[in-house]
Short mmCIF file of C-alpha atoms and ligand atoms in Angstrom, two decimals:
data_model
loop_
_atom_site.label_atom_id
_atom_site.label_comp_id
_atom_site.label_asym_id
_atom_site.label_seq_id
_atom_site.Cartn_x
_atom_site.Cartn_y
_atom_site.Cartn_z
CA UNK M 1 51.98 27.31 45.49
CA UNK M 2 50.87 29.64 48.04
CA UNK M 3 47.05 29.63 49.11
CA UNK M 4 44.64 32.48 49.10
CA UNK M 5 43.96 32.42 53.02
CA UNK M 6 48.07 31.55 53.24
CA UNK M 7 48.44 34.58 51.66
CA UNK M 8 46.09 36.84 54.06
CA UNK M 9 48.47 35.50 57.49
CA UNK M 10 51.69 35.91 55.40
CA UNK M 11 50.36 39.38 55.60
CA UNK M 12 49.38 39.51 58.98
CA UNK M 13 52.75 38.04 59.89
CA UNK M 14 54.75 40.33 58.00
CA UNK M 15 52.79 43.30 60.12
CA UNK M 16 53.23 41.40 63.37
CA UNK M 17 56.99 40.93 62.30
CA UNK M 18 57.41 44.80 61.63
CA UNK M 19 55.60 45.56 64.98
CA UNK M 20 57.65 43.46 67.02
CA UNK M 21 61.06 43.94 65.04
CA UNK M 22 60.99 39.71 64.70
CA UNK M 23 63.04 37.44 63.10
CA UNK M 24 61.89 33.98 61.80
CA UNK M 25 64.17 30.93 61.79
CA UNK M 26 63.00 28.24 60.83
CA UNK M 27 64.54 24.32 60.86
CA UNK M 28 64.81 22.37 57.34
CA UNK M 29 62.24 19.80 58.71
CA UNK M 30 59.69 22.49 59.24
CA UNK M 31 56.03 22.73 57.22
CA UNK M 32 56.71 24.09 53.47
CA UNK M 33 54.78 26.85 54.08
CA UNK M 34 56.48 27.98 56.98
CA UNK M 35 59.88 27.30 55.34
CA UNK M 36 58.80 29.38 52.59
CA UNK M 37 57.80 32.29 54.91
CA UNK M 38 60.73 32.65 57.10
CA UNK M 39 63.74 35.07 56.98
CA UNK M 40 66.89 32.79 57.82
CA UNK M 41 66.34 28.22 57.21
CA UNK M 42 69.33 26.25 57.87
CA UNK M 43 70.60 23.54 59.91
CA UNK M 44 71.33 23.30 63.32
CA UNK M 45 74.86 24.60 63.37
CA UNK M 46 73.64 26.96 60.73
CA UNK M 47 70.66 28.14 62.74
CA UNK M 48 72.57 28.44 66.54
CA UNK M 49 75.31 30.98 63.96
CA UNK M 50 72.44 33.12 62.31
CA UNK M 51 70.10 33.86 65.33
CA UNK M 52 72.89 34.95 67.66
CA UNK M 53 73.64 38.00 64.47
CA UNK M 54 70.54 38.48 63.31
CA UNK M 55 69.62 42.41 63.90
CA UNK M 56 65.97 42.05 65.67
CA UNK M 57 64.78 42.26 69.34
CA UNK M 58 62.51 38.61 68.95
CA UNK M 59 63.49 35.69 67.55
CA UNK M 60 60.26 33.24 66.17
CA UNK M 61 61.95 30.13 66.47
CA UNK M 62 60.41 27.35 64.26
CA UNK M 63 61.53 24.47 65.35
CA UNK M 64 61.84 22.47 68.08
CA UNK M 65 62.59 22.96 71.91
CA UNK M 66 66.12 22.79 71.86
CA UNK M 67 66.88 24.70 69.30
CA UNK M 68 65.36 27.64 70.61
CA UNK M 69 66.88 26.88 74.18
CA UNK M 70 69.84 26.99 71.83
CA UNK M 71 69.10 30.44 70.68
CA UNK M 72 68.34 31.54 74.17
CA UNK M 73 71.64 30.24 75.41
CA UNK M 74 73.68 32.11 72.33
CA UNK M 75 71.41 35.58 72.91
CA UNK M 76 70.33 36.74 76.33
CA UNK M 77 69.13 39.93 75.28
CA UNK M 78 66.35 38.76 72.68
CA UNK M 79 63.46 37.45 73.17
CA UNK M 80 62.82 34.05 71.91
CA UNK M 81 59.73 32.53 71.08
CA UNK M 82 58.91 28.44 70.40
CA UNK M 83 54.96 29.36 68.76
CA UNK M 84 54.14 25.22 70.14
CA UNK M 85 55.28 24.36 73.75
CA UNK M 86 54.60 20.61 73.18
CA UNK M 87 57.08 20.69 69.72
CA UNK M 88 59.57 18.93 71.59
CA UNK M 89 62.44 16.27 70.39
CA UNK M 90 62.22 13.35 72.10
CA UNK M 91 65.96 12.52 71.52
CA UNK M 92 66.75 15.33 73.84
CA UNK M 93 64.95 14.15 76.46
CA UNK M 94 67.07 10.81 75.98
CA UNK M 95 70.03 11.58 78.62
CA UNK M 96 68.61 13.32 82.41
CA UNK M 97 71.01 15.06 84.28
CA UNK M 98 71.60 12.51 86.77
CA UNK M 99 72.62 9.74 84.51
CA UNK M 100 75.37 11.80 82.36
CA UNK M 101 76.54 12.29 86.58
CA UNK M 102 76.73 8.76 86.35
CA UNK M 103 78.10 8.06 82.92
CA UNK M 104 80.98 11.01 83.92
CA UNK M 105 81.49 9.17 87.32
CA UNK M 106 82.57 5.96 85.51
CA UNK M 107 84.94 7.67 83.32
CA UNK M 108 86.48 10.34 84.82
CA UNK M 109 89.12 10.95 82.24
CA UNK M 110 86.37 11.44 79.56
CA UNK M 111 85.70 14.72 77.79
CA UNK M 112 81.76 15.15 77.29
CA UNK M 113 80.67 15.84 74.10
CA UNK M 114 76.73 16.79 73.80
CA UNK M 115 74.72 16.87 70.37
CA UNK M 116 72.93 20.37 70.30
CA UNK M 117 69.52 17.61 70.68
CA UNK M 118 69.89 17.88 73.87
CA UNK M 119 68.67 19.80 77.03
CA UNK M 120 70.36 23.07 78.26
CA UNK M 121 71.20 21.53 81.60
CA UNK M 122 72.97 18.75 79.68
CA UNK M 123 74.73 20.98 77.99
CA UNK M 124 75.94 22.87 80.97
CA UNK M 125 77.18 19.69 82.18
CA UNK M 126 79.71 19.43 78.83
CA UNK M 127 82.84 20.19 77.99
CA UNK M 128 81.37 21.07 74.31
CA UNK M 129 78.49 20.59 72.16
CA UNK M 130 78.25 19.56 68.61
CA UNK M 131 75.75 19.33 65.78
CA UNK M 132 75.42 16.62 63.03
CA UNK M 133 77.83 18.83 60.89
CA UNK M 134 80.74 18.94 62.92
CA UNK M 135 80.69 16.25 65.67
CA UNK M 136 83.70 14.28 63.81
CA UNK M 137 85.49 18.10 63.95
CA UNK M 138 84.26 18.85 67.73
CA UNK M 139 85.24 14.91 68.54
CA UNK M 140 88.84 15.01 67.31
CA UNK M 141 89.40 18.72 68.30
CA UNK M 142 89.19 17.81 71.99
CA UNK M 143 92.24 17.22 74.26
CA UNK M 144 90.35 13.73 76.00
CA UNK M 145 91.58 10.10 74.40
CA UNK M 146 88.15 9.13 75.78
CA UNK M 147 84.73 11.28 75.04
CA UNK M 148 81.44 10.08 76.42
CA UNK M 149 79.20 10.98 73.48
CA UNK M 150 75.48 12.27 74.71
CA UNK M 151 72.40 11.67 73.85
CA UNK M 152 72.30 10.45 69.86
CA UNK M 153 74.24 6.53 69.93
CA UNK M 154 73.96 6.71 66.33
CA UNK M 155 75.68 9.57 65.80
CA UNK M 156 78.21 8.52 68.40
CA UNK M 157 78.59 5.02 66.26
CA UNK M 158 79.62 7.17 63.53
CA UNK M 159 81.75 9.17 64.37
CA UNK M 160 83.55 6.96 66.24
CA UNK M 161 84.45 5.50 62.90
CA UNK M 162 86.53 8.41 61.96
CA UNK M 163 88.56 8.91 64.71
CA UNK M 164 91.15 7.28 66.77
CA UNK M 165 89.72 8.27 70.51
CA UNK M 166 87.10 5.95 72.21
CA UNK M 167 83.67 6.74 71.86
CA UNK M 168 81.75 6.56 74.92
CA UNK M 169 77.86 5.79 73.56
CA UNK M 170 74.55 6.15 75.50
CA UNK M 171 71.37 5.10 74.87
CA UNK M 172 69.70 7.89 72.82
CA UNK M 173 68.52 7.96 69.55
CA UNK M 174 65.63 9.77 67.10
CA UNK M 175 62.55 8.00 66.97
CA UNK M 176 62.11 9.44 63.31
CA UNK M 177 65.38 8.51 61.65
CA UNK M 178 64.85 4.74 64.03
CA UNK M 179 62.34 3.76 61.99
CA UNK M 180 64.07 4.23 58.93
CA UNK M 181 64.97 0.42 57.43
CA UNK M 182 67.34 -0.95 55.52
CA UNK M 183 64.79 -3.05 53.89
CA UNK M 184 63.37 -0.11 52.50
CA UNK M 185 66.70 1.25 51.43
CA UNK M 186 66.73 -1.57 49.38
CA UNK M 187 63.88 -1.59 48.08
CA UNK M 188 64.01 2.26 46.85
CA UNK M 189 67.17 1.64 45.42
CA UNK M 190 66.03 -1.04 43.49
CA UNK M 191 63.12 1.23 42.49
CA UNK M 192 65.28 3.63 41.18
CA UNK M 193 68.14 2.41 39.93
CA UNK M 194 70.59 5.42 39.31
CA UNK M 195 69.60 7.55 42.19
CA UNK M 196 72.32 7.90 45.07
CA UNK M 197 71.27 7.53 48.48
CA UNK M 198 71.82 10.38 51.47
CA UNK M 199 71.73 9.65 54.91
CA UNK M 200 71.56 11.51 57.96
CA UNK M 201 73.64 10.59 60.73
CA UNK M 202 71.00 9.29 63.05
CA UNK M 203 69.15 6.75 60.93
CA UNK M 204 70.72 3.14 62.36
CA UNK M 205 74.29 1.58 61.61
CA UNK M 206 72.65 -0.86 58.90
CA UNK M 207 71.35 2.26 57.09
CA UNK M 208 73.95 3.94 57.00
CA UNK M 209 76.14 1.32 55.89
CA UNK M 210 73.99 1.55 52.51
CA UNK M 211 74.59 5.41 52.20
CA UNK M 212 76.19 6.45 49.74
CA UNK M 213 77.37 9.76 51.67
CA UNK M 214 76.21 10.69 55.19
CA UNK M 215 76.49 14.30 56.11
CA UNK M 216 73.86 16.98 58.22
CA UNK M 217 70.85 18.61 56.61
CA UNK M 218 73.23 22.17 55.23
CA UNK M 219 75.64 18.72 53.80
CA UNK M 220 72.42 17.81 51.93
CA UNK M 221 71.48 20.90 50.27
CA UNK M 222 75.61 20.97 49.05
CA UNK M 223 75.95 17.43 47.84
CA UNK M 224 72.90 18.23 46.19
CA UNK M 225 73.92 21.05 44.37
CA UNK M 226 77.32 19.78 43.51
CA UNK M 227 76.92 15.93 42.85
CA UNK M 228 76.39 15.23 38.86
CA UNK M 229 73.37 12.85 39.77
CA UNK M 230 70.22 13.46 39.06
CA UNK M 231 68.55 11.46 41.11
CA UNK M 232 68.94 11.30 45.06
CA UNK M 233 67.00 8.99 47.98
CA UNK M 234 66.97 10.93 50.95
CA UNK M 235 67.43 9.45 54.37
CA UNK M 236 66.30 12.17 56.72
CA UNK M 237 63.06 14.16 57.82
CA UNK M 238 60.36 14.86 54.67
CA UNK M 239 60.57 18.38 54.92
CA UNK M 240 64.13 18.51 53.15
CA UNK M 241 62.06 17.74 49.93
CA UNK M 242 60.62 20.84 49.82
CA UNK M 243 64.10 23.08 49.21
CA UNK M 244 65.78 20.36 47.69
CA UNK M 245 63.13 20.69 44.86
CA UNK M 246 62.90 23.99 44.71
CA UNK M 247 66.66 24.77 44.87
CA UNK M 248 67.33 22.08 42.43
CA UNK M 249 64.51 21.93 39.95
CA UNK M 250 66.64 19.97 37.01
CA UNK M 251 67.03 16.62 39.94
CA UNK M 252 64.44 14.23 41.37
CA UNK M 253 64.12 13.57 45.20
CA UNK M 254 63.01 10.46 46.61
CA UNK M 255 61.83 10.46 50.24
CA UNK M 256 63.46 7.25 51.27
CA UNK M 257 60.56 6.04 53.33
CA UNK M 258 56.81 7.98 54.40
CA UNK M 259 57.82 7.24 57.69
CA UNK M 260 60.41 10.16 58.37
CA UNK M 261 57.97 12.28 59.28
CA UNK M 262 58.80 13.93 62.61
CA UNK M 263 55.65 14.69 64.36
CA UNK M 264 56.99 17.77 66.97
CA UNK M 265 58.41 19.34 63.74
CA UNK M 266 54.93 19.60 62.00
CA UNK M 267 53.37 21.62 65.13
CA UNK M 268 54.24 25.23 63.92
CA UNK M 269 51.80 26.58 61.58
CA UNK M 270 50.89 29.90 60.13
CA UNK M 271 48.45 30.39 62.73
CA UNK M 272 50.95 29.20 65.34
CA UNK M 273 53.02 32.01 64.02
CA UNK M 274 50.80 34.42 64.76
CA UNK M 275 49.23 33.83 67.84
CA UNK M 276 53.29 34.12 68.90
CA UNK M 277 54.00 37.10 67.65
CA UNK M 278 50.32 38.80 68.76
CA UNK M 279 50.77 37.28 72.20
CA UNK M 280 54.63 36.84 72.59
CA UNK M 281 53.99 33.20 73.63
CA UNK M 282 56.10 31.14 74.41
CA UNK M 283 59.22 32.60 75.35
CA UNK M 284 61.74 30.35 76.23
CA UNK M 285 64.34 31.49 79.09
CA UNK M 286 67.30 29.35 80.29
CA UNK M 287 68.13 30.36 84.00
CA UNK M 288 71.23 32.14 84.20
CA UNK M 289 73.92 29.41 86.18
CA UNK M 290 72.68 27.04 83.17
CA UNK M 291 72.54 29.58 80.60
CA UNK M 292 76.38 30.30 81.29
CA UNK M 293 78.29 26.75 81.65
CA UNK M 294 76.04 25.54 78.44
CA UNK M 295 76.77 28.98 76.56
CA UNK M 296 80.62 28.21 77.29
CA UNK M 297 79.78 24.27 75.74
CA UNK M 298 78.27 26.07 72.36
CA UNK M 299 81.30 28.77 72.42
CA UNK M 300 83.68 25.70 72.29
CA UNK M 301 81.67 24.25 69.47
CA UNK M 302 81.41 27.46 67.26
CA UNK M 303 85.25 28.51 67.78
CA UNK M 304 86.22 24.67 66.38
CA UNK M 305 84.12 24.57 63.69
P1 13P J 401 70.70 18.96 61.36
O1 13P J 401 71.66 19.65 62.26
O2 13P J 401 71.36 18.09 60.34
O3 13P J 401 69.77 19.95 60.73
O4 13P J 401 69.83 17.96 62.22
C1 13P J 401 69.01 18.41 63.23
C2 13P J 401 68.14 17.36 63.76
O5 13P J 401 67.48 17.57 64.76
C3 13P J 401 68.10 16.07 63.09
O6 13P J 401 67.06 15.27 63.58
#
């Protein structure tokens, strides 16, 4: 249910967004409120497709930093705005510069492989990126028998398991999906007994072992949709419950644990969103000898997926 003083800044947003010709996009794991408000929600593959066609001269981007780098990367000529500075994923920040030098030093023959959770200078540094949807795709589709696999190791982990090459890990990982257990996995599923549990790709390997299917946050919203269940535990950020529910009002949806909240996520408000718009703050630019190697990684992703 939408507020009464939600509904006077929907308003005000919908001027701003008239004003300024703007675009929202906003993440799955965003605020409900702000999910309910924006013009294109998806995942992160979903989200890097739509905002590089969407017909407007600024892009709100409501999510976190590297998705909107993302955005920046894909389309030079808008304007792209991230309403919090500090909503930043701390996964990204997992892998410097320096150390993927390093990491390609020791194996030379390795293709690199980034998850989109990661910087734009990382991604300049790669031969492609990928997102939690198609990194078994992006993996496989590369020439390299050997592919060093930045920042997310659980990601890596898994999709090592589905192909033949060698999966070169690092040490990165979500702080959100980490503290996801498998005690509490247990425990839900013993609390309800004929649910199915979903898992995202970057809880841990003991997690995931429990899953019933793994897939991205767009792979949620399908299986959801399709599967005959009626019951599902879900093993990724809280703010999935809110379209789950509301695309799928005949199924129940059990967070799997309080504690996948991701903080950064929950920093864009309705007042955030207009302060951006009124005061085109913050606009995120990537530096042109980045922007181009990294645009040429996310290229390589969207052609093979
Ligand atoms: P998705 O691509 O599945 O939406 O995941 C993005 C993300 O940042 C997960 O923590």
């Amino acid at each position: 249910m939408i507020l009464r003083e939600e509904k006077t800044k929907i308003k005000r947003i919908e001027e701003l967004k008239k004003k300024k010709r703007a675009v929202i996009i906003a993440h799955n794991y965003q605020l409900d409120i702000v999910q309910e408000i924006a013009d294109i929600t998806g995942d992160s593959l979903e989200l890097a497709r739509k905002a590089s066609k969407a017909k407007a001269e600024t892009i709100v981007f409501c999510g976190v930093r590297f998705m909107a780098e993302t955005s920046a990367i894909i389309s030079p000529d808008k304007t792209v705005l991230l309403p919090v500075l500090e909503a930043d994923c701390p996964l990204a920040r997992m892998i410097t510069v320096p150390q993927l030098k390093t990491l390609k030093k020791k194996h030379p023959q390795a293709g690199v492989a980034s998850y989109v959770n990661s910087s734009a200078k990382i991604k300049a540094e790669s031969d492609i990126c990928c997102t939690s949807s198609n990194a078994i795709t992006v993996v496989n589709a590369l020439p390299h028998k050997e592919i060093l696999f930045v920042p997310d190791k659980n990601l890596g982990r898994y999709v090592s398991a589905y192909t033949a090459k060698k999966v070169i890990l690092c040490k990165g990982f979500c702080p959100t999906h980490a503290l996801l257990k498998a005690s509490e996995i247990v425990k839900v599923k013993k609390d309800h007994p004929r649910a199915e549990f979903i898992a995202h790709p970057e809880c841990v390997p003991e997690v995931l072992a429990l899953a019933d299917y793994v897939c991205s946050t767009a792979g949620m919203f399908k299986y959801a949709r399709e599967t005959k269940v009626k019951e599902l535990i879900i093993g990724t950020e809280g703010g999935m419950l809110y379209p789950l529910r509301k695309e799928n009002p005949d199924k129940k949806f059990y967070l799997a644990s309080p504690v996948l909240i991701c903080p950064n996520m929950k920093l864009i408000t309705l007042d955030k969103i207009i302060e951006a718009l009124e005061e085109g703050k913050y606009q995120i630019k990537v530096e042109e000898s980045i922007r181009k190697p990294a645009y040429e990684a996310l290229q390589r992703m969207l052609e093979v997926s």
